[in-house]
Structures are given as structure tokens and as C-alpha cells.
Coordinates of C-alpha atoms and ligand atoms in Angstrom, one line a residue:
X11 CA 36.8 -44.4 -36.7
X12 CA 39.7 -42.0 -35.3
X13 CA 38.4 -38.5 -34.9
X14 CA 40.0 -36.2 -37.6
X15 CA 40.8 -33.5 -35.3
X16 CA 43.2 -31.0 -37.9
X17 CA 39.7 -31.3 -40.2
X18 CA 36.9 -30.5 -37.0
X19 CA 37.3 -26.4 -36.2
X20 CA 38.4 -26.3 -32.8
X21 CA 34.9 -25.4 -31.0
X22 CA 33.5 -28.8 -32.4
X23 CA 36.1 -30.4 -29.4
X24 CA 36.5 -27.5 -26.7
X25 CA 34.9 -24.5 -25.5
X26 CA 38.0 -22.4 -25.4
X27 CA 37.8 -21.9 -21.5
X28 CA 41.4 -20.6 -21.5
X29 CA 40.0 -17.4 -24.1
X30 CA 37.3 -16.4 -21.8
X31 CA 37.2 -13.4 -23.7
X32 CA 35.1 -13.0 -27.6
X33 CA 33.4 -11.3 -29.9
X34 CA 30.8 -13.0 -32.6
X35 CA 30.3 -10.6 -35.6
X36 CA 27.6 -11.6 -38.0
X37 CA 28.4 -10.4 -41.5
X38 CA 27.0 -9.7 -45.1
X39 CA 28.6 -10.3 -48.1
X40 CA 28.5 -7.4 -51.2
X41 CA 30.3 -9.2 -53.9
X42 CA 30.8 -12.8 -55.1
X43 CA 34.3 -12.9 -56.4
X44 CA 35.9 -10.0 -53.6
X45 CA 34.1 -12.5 -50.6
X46 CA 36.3 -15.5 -52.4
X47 CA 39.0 -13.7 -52.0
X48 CA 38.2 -12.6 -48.7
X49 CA 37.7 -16.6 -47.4
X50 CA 40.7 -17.4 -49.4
X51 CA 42.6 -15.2 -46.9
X52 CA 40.1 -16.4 -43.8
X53 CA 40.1 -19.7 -43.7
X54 CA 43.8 -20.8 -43.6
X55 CA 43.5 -18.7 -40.0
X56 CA 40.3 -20.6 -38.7
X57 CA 41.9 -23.0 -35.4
X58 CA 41.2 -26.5 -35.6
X59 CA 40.3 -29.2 -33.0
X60 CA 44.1 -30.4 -33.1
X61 CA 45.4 -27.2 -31.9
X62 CA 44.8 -27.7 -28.1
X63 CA 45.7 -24.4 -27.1
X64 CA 45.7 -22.0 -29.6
X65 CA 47.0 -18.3 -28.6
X66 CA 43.4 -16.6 -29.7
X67 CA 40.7 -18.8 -32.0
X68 CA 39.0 -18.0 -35.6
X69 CA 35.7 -20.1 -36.0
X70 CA 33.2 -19.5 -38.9
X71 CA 29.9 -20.9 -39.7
X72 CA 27.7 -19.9 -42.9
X73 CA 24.2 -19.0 -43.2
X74 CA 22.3 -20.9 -45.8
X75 CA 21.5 -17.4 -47.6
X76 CA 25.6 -16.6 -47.4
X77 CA 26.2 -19.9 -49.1
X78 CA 23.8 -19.4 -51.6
X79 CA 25.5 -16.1 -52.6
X80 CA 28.7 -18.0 -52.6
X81 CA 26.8 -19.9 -55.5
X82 CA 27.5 -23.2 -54.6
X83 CA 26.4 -25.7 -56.9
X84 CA 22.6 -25.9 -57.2
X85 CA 22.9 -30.1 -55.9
X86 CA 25.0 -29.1 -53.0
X87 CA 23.2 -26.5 -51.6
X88 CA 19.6 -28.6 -51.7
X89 CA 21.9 -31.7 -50.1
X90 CA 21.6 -29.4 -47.3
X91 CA 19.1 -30.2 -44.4
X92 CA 15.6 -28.4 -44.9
X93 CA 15.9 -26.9 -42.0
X94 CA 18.8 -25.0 -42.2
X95 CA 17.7 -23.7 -46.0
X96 CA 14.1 -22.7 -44.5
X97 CA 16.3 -20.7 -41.5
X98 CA 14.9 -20.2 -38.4
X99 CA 12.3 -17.9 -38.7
X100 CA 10.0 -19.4 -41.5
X101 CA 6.6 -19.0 -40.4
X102 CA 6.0 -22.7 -39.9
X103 CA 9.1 -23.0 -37.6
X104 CA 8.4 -20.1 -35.8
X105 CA 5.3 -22.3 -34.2
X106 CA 7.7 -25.5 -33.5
X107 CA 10.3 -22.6 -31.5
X108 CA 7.8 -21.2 -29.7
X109 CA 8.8 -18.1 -31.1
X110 CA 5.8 -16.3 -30.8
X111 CA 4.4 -13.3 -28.8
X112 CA 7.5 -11.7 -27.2
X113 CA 9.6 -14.0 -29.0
X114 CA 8.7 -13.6 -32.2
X115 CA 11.2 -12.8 -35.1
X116 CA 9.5 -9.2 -36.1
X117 CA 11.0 -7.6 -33.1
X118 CA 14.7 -9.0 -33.4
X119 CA 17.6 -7.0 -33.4
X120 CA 19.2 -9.8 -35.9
X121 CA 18.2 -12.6 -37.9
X122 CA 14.3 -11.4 -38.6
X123 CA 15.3 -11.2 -41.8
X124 CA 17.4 -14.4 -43.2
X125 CA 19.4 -13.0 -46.4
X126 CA 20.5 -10.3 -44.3
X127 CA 23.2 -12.1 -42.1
X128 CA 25.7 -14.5 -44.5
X129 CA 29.1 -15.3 -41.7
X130 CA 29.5 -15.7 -38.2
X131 CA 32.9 -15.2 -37.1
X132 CA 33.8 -16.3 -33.6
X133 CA 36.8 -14.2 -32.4
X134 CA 38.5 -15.6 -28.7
X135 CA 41.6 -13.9 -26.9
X136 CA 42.9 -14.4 -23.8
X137 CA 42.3 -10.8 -22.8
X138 CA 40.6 -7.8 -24.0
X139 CA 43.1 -6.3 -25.4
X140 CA 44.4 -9.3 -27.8
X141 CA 40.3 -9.3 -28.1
X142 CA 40.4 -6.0 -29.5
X143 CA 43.3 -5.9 -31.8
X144 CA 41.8 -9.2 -33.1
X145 CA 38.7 -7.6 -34.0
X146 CA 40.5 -4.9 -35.9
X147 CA 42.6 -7.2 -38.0
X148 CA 39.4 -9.1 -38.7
X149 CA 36.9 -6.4 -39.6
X150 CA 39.6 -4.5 -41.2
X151 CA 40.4 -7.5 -43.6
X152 CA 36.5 -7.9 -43.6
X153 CA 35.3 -4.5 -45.2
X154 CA 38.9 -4.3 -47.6
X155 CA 36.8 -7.3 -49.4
X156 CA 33.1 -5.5 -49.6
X157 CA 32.3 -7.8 -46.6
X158 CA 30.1 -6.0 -44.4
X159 CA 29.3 -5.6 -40.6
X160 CA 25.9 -6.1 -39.7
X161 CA 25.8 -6.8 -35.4
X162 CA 28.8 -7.3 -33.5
X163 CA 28.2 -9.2 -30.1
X164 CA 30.7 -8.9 -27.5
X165 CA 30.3 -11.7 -25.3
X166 CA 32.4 -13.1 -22.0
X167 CA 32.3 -15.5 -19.2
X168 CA 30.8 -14.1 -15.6
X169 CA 32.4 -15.0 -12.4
X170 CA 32.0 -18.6 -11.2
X171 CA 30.8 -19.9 -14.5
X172 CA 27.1 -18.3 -13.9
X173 CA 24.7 -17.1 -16.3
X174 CA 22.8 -13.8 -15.5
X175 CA 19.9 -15.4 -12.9
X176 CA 22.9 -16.5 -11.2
X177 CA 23.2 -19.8 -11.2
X178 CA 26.4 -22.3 -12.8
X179 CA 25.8 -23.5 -15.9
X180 CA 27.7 -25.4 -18.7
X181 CA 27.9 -28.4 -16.2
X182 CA 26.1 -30.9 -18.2
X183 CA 27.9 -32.1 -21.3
X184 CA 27.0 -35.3 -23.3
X185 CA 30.5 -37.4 -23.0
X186 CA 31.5 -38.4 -26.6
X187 CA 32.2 -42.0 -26.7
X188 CA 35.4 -41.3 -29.3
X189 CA 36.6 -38.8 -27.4
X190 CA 36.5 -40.9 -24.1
X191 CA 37.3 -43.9 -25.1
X192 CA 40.2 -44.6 -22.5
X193 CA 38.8 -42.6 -19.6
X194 CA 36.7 -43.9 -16.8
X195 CA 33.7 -42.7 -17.1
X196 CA 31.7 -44.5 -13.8
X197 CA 28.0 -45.3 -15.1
X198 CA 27.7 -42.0 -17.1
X199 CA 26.5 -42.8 -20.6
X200 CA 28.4 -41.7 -23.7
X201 CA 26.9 -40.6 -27.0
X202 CA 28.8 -41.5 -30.2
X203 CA 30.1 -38.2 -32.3
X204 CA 28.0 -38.6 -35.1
X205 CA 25.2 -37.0 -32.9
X206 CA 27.0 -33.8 -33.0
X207 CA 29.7 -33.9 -36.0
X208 CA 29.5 -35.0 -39.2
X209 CA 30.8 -37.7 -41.0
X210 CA 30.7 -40.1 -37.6
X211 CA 28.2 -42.8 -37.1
X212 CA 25.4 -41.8 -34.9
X213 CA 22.9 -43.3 -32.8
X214 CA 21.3 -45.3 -35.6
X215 CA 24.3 -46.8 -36.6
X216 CA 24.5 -44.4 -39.5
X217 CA 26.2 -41.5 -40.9
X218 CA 24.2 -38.1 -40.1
X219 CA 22.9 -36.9 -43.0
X220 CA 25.4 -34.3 -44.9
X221 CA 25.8 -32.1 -47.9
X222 CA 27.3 -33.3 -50.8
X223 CA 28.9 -32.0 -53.3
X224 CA 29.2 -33.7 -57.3
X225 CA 32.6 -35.3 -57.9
X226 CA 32.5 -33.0 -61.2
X227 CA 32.5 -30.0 -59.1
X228 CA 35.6 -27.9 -59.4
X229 CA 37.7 -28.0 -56.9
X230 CA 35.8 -31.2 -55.3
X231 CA 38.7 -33.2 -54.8
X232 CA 40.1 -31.3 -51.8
X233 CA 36.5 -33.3 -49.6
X234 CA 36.8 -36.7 -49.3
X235 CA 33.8 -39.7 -50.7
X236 CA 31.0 -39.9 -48.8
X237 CA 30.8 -43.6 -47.2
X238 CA 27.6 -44.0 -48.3
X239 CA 27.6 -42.4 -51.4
X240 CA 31.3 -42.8 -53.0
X241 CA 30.5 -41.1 -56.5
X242 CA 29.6 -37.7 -54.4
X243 CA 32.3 -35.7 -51.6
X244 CA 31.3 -35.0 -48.4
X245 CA 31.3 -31.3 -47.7
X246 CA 29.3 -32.1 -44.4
X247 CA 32.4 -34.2 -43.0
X248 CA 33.9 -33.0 -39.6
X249 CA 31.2 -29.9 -39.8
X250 CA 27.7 -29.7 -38.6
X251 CA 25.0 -27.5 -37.7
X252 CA 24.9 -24.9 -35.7
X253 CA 22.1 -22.8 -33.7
X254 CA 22.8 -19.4 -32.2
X255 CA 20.0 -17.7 -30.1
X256 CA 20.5 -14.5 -28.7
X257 CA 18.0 -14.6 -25.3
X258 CA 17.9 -11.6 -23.3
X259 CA 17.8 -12.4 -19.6
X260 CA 15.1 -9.5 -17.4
X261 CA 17.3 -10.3 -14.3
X262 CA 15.6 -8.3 -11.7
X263 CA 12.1 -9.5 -13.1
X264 CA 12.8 -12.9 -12.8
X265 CA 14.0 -12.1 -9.2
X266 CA 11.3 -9.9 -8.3
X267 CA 8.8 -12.3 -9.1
X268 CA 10.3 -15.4 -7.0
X269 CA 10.5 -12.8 -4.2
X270 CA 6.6 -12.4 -4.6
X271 CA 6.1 -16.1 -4.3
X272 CA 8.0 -16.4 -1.5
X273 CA 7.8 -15.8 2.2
X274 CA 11.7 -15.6 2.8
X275 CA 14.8 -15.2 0.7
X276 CA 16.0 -18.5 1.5
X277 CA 12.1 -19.4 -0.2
X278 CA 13.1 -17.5 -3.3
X279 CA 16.1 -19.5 -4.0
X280 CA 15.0 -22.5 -3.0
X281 CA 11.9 -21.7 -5.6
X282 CA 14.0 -20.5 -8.3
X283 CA 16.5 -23.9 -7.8
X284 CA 13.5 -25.8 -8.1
X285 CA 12.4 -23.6 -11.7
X286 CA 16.1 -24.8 -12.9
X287 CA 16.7 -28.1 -11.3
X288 CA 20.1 -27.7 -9.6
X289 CA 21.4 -25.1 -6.8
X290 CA 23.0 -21.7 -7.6
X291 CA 26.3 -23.2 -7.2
X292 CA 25.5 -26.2 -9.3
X293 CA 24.7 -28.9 -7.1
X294 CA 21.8 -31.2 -8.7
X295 CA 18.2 -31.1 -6.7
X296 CA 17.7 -35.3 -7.2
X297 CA 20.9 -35.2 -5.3
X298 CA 20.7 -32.8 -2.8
X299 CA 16.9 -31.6 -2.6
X300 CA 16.8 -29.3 0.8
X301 CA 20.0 -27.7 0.6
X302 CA 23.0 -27.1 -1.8
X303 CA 26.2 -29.3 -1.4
X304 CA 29.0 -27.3 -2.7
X305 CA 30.6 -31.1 -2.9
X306 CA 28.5 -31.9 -5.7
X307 CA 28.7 -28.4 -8.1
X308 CA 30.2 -30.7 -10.9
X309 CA 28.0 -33.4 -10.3
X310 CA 26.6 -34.8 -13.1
X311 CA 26.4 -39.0 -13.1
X312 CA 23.2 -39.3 -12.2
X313 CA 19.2 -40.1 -13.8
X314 CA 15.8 -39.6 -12.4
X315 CA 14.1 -42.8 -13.0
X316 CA 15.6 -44.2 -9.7
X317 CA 16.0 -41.1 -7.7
X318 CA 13.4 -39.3 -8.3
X319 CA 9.9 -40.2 -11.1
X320 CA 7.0 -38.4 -9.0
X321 CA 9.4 -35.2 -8.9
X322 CA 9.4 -34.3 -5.1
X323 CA 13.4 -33.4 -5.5
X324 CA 13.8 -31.8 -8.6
X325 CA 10.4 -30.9 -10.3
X326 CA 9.2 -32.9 -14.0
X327 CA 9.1 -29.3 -15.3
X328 CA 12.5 -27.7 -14.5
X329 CA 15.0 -26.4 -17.0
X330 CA 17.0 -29.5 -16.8
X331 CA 14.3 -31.7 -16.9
X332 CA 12.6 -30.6 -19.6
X333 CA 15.9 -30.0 -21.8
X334 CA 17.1 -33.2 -20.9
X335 CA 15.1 -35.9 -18.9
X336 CA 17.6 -38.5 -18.7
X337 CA 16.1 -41.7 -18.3
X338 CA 13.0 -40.8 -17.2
X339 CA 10.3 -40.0 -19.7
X340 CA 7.0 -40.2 -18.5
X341 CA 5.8 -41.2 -21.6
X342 CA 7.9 -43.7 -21.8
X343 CA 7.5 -47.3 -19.9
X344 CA 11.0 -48.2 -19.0
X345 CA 13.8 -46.8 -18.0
X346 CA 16.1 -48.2 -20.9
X347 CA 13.3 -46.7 -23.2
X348 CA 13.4 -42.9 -21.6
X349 CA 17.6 -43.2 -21.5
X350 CA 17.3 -44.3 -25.4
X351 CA 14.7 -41.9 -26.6
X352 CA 16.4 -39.2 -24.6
X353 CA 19.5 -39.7 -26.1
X354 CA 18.5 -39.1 -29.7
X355 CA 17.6 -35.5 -28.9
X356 CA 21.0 -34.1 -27.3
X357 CA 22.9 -31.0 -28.3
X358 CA 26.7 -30.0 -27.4
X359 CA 25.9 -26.4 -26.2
X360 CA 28.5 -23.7 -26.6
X361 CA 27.2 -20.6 -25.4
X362 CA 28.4 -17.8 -23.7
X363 CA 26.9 -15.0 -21.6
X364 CA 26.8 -11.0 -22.6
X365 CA 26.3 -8.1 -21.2
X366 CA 27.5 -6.6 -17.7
X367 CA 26.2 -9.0 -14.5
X368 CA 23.6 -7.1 -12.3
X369 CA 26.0 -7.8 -9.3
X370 CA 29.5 -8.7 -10.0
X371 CA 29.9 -11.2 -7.4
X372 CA 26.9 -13.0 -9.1
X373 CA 26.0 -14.3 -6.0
X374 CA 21.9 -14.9 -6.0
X375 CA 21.8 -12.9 -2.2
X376 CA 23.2 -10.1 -4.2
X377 CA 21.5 -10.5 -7.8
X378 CA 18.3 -10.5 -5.8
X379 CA 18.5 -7.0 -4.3
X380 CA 20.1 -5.2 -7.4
X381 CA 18.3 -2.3 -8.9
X382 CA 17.4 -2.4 -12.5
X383 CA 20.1 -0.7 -14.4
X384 CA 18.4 -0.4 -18.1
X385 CA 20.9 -2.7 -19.4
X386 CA 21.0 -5.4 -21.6
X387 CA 22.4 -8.7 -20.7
X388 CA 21.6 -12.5 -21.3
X389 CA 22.9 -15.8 -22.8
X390 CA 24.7 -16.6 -26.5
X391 CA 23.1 -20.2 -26.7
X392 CA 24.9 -21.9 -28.9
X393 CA 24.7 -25.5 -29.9
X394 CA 25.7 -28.2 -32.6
X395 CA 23.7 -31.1 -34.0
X396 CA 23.7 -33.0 -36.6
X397 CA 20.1 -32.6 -37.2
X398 CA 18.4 -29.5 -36.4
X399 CA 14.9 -31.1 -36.7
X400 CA 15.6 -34.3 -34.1
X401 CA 18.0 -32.4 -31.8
X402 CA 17.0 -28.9 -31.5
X403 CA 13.8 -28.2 -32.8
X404 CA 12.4 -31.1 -31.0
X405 CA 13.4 -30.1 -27.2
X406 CA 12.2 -26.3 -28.4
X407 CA 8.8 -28.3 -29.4
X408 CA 8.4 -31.1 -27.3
X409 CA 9.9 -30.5 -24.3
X410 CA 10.7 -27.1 -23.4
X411 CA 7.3 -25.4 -24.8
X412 CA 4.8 -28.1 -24.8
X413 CA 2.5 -27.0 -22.3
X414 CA 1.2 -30.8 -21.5
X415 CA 5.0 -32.0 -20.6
X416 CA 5.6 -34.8 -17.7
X417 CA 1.8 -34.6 -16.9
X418 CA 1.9 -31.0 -16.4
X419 CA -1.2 -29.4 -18.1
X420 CA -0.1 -25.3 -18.4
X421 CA 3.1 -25.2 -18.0
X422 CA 5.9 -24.2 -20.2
X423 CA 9.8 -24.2 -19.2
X424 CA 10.1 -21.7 -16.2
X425 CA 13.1 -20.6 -17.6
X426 CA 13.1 -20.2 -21.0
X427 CA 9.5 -21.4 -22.0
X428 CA 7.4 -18.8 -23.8
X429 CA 5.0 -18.0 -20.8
X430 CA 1.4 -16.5 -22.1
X431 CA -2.5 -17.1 -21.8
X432 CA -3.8 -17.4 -25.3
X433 CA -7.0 -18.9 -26.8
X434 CA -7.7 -21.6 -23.9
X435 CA -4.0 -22.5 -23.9
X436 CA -2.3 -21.3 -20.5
X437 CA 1.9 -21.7 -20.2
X438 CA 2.7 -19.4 -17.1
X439 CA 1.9 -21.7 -14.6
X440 CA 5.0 -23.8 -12.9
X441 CA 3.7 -27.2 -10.8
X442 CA 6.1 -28.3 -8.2
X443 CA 5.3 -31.7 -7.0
X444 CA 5.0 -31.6 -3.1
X445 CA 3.5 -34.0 -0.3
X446 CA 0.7 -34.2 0.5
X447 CA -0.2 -30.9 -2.0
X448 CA 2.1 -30.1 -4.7
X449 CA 2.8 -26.0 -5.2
X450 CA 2.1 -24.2 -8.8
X451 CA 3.4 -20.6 -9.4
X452 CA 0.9 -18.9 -11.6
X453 CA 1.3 -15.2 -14.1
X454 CA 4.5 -16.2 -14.5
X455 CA 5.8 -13.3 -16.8
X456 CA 8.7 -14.3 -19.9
X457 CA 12.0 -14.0 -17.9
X458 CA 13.9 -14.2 -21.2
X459 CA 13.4 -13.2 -24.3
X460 CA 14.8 -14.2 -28.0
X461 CA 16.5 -10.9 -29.5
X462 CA 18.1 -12.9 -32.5
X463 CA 19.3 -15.8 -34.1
X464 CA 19.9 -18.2 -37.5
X465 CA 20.9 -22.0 -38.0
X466 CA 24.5 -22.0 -39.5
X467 CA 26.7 -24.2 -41.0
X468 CA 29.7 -25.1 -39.1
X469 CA 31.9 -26.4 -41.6
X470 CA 35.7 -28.7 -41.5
X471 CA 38.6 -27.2 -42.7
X472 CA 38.3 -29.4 -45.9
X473 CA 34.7 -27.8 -46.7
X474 CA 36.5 -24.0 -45.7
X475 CA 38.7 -24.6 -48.3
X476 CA 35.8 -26.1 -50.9
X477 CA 34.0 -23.0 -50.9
X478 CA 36.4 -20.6 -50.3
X479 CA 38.1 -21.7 -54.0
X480 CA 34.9 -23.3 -55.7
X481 CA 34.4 -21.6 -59.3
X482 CA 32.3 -22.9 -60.9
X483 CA 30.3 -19.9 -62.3
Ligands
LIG28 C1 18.9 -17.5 -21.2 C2 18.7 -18.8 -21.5 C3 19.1 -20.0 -20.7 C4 19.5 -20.0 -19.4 C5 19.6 -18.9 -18.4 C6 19.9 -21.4 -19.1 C7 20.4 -21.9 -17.9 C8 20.8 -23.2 -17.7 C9 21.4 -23.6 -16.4 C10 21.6 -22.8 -15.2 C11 21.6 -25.0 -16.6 C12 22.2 -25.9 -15.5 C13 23.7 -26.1 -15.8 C14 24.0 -27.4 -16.5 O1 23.3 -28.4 -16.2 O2 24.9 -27.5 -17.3 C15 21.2 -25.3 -17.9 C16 21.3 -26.6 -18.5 C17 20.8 -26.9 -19.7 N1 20.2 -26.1 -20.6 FE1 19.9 -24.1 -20.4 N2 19.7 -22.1 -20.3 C18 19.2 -21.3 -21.2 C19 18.8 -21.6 -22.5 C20 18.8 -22.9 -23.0 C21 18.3 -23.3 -24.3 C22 17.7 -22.3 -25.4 C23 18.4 -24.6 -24.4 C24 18.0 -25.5 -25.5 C25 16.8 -25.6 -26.0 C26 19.0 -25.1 -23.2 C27 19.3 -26.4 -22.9 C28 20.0 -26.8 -21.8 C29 20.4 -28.2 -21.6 C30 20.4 -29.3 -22.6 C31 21.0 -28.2 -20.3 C32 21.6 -29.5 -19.6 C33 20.5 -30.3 -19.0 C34 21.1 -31.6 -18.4 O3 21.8 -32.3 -19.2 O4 20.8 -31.9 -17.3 N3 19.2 -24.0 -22.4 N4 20.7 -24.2 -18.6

């Protein structure tokens, strides 16, 4: 099926690199019929997928609680994933997140309390100053409707495509089979679109589940049918779902600490490599595991099953391990089964850093001698999935929390794992395979730490227009 790229809002497609600088403002709504009126004006301005280069980008995304004040018809809104209408901080889910402790929801600065946040609006420019005069125009528009600010979060790239520890990221991106189709991709596997956007056949073969709307509805006939379901439209088609997390990075603690566990700078990094799974500058451990190659900072075609299943190069337990463990699964007995399983648990990240850097160079030898400046900095993770349940919430669960993953017994992710010694059940601890005895890094304190976040709707410009104009009350 051809991608419908004029109906898929432009981040669905790109990360617009070439508008390194944004602003996400999370928003409440006062008044039904003045927020109509308000998206009636929005959403003609939102930049979709077919606009390769637009001058600056409008993205939205709804909260289940803002769509719900919308009123959308009672069907449509419980054709909605029960996930995204619990939110991400009911009690139960808090548990699968790992958001606990440190991390847990009380002590937000967003998002603790679901009905309070109802739009995200993703402003880009290519500068600060378009960035600025963008914001204006939008919050201006914004509060002549009753549409209220509630957290605005500037947000921009660092130097070298780093996040705050200082090392590249955003190197690792699941190649869409549609979207590749006429490229060469070498022996790098592609995922089919439906894993990530709606109204696409995923992995099973099948359309990802999507809301729908009545054929009665007013205003219904802008959607198209649902495939599956032809008396009902899809207001899911060429959207999806997607998770923000606000994590605050402690730069100098996470430094600090690898300093403690190691004789030598050179130690530290190697160490802190080793917690993420590639080099500062991006170069993959399995590839290169004593030393960085800046030849291979984009490298990303290759698996551990071959290379690398005791971990001696790049440790079971590392970021990229855990997040995504290619095709090898230790609880899996194949290779084909690990690449297979893995793939049904993949998520098309988005994020962006805030906050000043600790160094500006973001070179590690310089992040690790910084002094601790009282400011707050960290990541905008952002991803989209089809299913919040299969994609997300399962690596939070499974993978980057569960304290028993790849044989490990008290380990969490080193990076972004909630870290803690609780009831019998120990996650601080980091095991790196070694020969002949393998290293573990013990009282490992929470280098980052949730500060907010919500599962939104990322709608097509089809389902923009839906409920912008739906009147049905
Ligand atoms: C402050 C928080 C985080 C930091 C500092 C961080 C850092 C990194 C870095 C440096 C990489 C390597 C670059 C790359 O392979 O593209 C990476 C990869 C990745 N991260 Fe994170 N990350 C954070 C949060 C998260 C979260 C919350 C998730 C999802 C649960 C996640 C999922 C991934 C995935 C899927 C990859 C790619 C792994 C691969 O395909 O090999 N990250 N991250």
C-alpha cells in the first residue's frame, strides 16, 4: 500500500533535523465550543509528511482526557487503546514503567495528574528567533480561544548529536520497509509501517488496532472505511500513539560515580561505554570492543547472536541491549526467534534533549570534570507505536527494568533503569561479562530521573480535521 504522506503529520516520516531548534507546550482546554474554533484555525497549519522541508513545523497530538473534553462520540473514544485512556500514570501502570521511588508520578512537574494536560504542540524553526516569533503566534492564538498554557519545554539539539552523558544518540532507527523499498539496505532488517503508523499492515499481517468512528457520526465522511471494518471510519489512519517522557539527566552524578569505579579516566569511559553499549562518538562495542572507531559512528547493520551471545564486547545489560536485543534473546533458542520476537517490540524514537550541556563541547573528557551547575537538563523521549502495550510498555517492563534480564539477577538498565534495594529485590548492580571473572558495579544511584509525561494521540490530517469540526453535541 503507498504511504499517504499529505495525511501522516510530518514527524511520523522525519525528525526535522534541518529545525534543530523547538519548543513543546502542553496545553488545557477551558471551553468546548472556543477550543473548536481554536483547532479549526490549528490544524490547517499542522506540516505533513509530504512537505519535505517545511520553513518551521506545527505537530499536535491529544491526550485522551483533551479528547474526551472535545466530546467525541462515546464509541470512538472507547475504540481507543486501553492504554492510552488509562494514561500513564494509573496505579497499575505505574508498576509495568517502573515508575516508582524517584520516579514516581507524585513528584512530576507535568503529567501527575492526567485531565490536567489536553494538547501537545510541537513548534520547530530553524533558529531561535523564528522559534520565538512562532511561539508568540501560537500561544497568542492559543489563550484568544480560552486554551491554556500549562508547561512550556524548550528543547534543542547539543553539539555532535549527543545527549547530556555525552554520548551520540539517535543512531539506531528501525528502517521502514515502505519507506525503503528501492534503497539498498545490505543485511539490515526492515520493519513494515504498520508497527509505527496506523492504517499499515504490521508484523502480524494485520492492520494495528485503531479508533473508529460510526459512519453516522457528523462530519465522519472527511476519514476513510476502515479495511477491516467498512461500516465504521478510521480516525486512527496515518496517526498513532505517542509517548513523551520528560527524564532528567544528574550529569555530574553519573560521571562521578564511573570515576569512583575506575582507576583511570580512560576506565571511566570505557565503563560508562560498556553501561550504554556503543562509544561516546557512536561506534558500536560488538564492533569495536577496546577502543572507539570514529569509522564506524553510524554503524548500525549489525546483531549479537554472531558477534557477541556471552557479552564480553558489549555487555547483555547495556542500554542498547536491553532496549533492543537484536537477534539475540537469551530466552530465546534461535537466532530467527530472538530477530522475530525482538522485532515486535520496536519504537520510532523522536526525542530531543533540553536544557544547557554541562560542557559545550560535550566531549566526555570535558563533561567528566565539570562542576555541578544546579541546572536542569535531560532528554525529551519521544516515540511512536502502534501499540503502547507490545511496544513501549513492554521494553519499560521486560527489558529495561526487569531486574532478571539476559541472566542478570539485580540488575536494572544502567542508564535509565530505576536503580533501588527494596524488599529482597536489588536493581543497582551492573554485571559486565569478563574473562576469566566478569566485573559488577554495585549502589549504583538513579542517573536519570522521570519529571513528566502522558501517552498522546498523534493523529492524520484527516482525523485533525474530524475533531476539530465534529458536532455532534
Ligand atoms: C535520558 C534518557 C536516555 C538516554 C540518555 C538515552 C541514551 C541513548 C543512547 C546514547 C543510545 C545510543 C544511540 C543509538 O543507538 O541510537 C540510545 C539508544 C536507544 N535507546 Fe535510549 N536513552 C534514554 C532513554 C530511553 C528510553 C526511555 C527508551 C525506551 C524505553 C530508550 C530506548 C532506546 C532504544 C530503542 C535505542 C536504540 C537501541 C538499538 O536499536 O540498538 N532510550 N539511547
Amino acid at each position: 500500500m503507498e504511504l499517504e504522506l499529505t495525511d501522516m503529520q510530518g514527524l511520523a516520516i522525519r525528525g526535522h533535523g534541518h529545525l534543530p531548534h523547538a519548543h513543546y507546550v502542553l496545553m488545557r482546554f477551558t471551553g468546548v465550543q472556543e477550543t473548536k474554533a481554536y483547532l479549526k484555525e490549528l490544524m490547517p497549519l499542522v506540516t505533513h509528511a509530504g512537505d519535505k522541508a517545511p520553513e518551521v513545523a506545527r505537530q499536535v497530538a491529544f491526550t485522551y482526557s483533551g479528547l474526551a473534553f472535545l466530546q467525541l462520540p462515546a464509541f470512538t473514544l472507547g475504540s481507543f487503546s486501553r492504554e492510552f485512556r488509562e494514561g500513564m500514570t494509573e496505579s497499575h501502570r505505574q508498576f509495568i514503567l517502573g515508575d516508582t521511588g524517584e520516579h514516581a508520578p507524585n513528584d512530576w512537574a507535568w503529567g501527575g495528574d492526567p485531565s490536567d494536560i489536553h494538547l501537545l504542540l510541537m513548534l520547530f524553526a530553524p533558529n531561535d528567533e523564528a522559534l520565538g516569533q512562532l511561539v508568540t503566534t501560537e500561544l497568542t492564538r492559543a489563550s484568544s480561544f480560552g486554551v491554556i498554557l500549562r508547561i512550556s519545554l524548550p528543547t534543542g539539539m547539543l553539539h555532535d548529536q549527543k545527549e547530556h552523558f555525552g554520548f551520540r544518540d539517535d543512531i539506531s532507527r528501525p528502517l521502514i520497509t515502505e519507506l525503503v523499498k528501492s534503497k539498498d539496505t545490505g543485511n539490515a532488517p526492515t520493519y513494515p509501517m504498520g508497527e509505527f503508523i496506523m492504517g499499515y499492515k504490521n508484523l502480524y499481517d494485520e492492520y494495528a488496532p485503531s479508533p473508529l468512528v460510526s459512519k453516522d457520526s457528523p462530519g465522519s465522511q472527511v476519514l476513510l472505511p476502515h479495511p477491516d471494518y467498512p461500516d465504521f471510519m478510521d480516525l486512527g489512519r496515518n496517526g498513532t500513539y505517542l509517548v513523551f517522557r520528560q527524564m532528567q539527566q544528574e550529569v555530574v552524578r553519573f560521571w562521578d560515580y564511573l570515576k569512583s569505579q575506575a582507576q583511570t579516566t580512560d576506565e571511566a569511559i570505557a565503563l560508562a561505554s560498556k553501561m550504554v553499549g556503543r562509544w561516546p562518538d557512536g561506534s558500536p562495542l560488538v564492533r569495536c570492543p577496546f577502543a572507539s572507531d570514529p569509522s564506524l559512528a553510524e554503524e548500525n547493520d549489525f546483531g549479537y547472536w554472531e558477534e557477541d551471545r556471552s557479552g564480553l564486547k558489549c555487555p547483555l545489560g547495556s542500554h542498547i541491549r536491553r532496549t533492543n536485543p537484536r537477534d539475540h534473546l537469551v530466552t530465546e533458542t534461535s537466532q530467527k526467534d530472538s530477530a522475530e520476537m525482538v522485532a515486535k517490540h520496536l519504537m520510532l524514537r523522536k526525542g530531543r534533549p533540553y536544557g544547557e550541556p554541562l560542557a559545550e563541547t560535550m566531549e566526555v573528557s570535558d563533561l567528566m570534570i565539570a562542576q555541578e551547575d544546579g541546572k536542569e537538563r535531560g532528554l525529551h523521549f519521544i516515540c511512536l507505536v502502534t501499540d503502547l502495550r507490545r511496544q513501549f510498555e513492554f521494553v519499560q517492563n521486560n527489558w529495561v527494568n526487569f531486574h532478571k534480564f539476559g541472566g542478570s539477577e539485580q540488575d536494572a538498565d544502567p542508564i535509565i533503569g530505576n536503580h533501588y534495594q527494596k524488599d529482597q529485590v536489588i536493581t543497582d548492580r551492573f554485571s559486565i561479562p569478563a574473562y576469566p571473572i566478569r566485573r559488577r558495579l554495585e549502589n549504583m544511584p538513579n542517573f536519570v530521573k522521570v519529571r513528566g509525561g502522558a501517552y498522546f494521540f498523534f493523529p492524520g490530517l484527516k482525523a485533525c480535521q474530524f475533531i476539530a469540526n465534529y458536532d455532534g453535541i
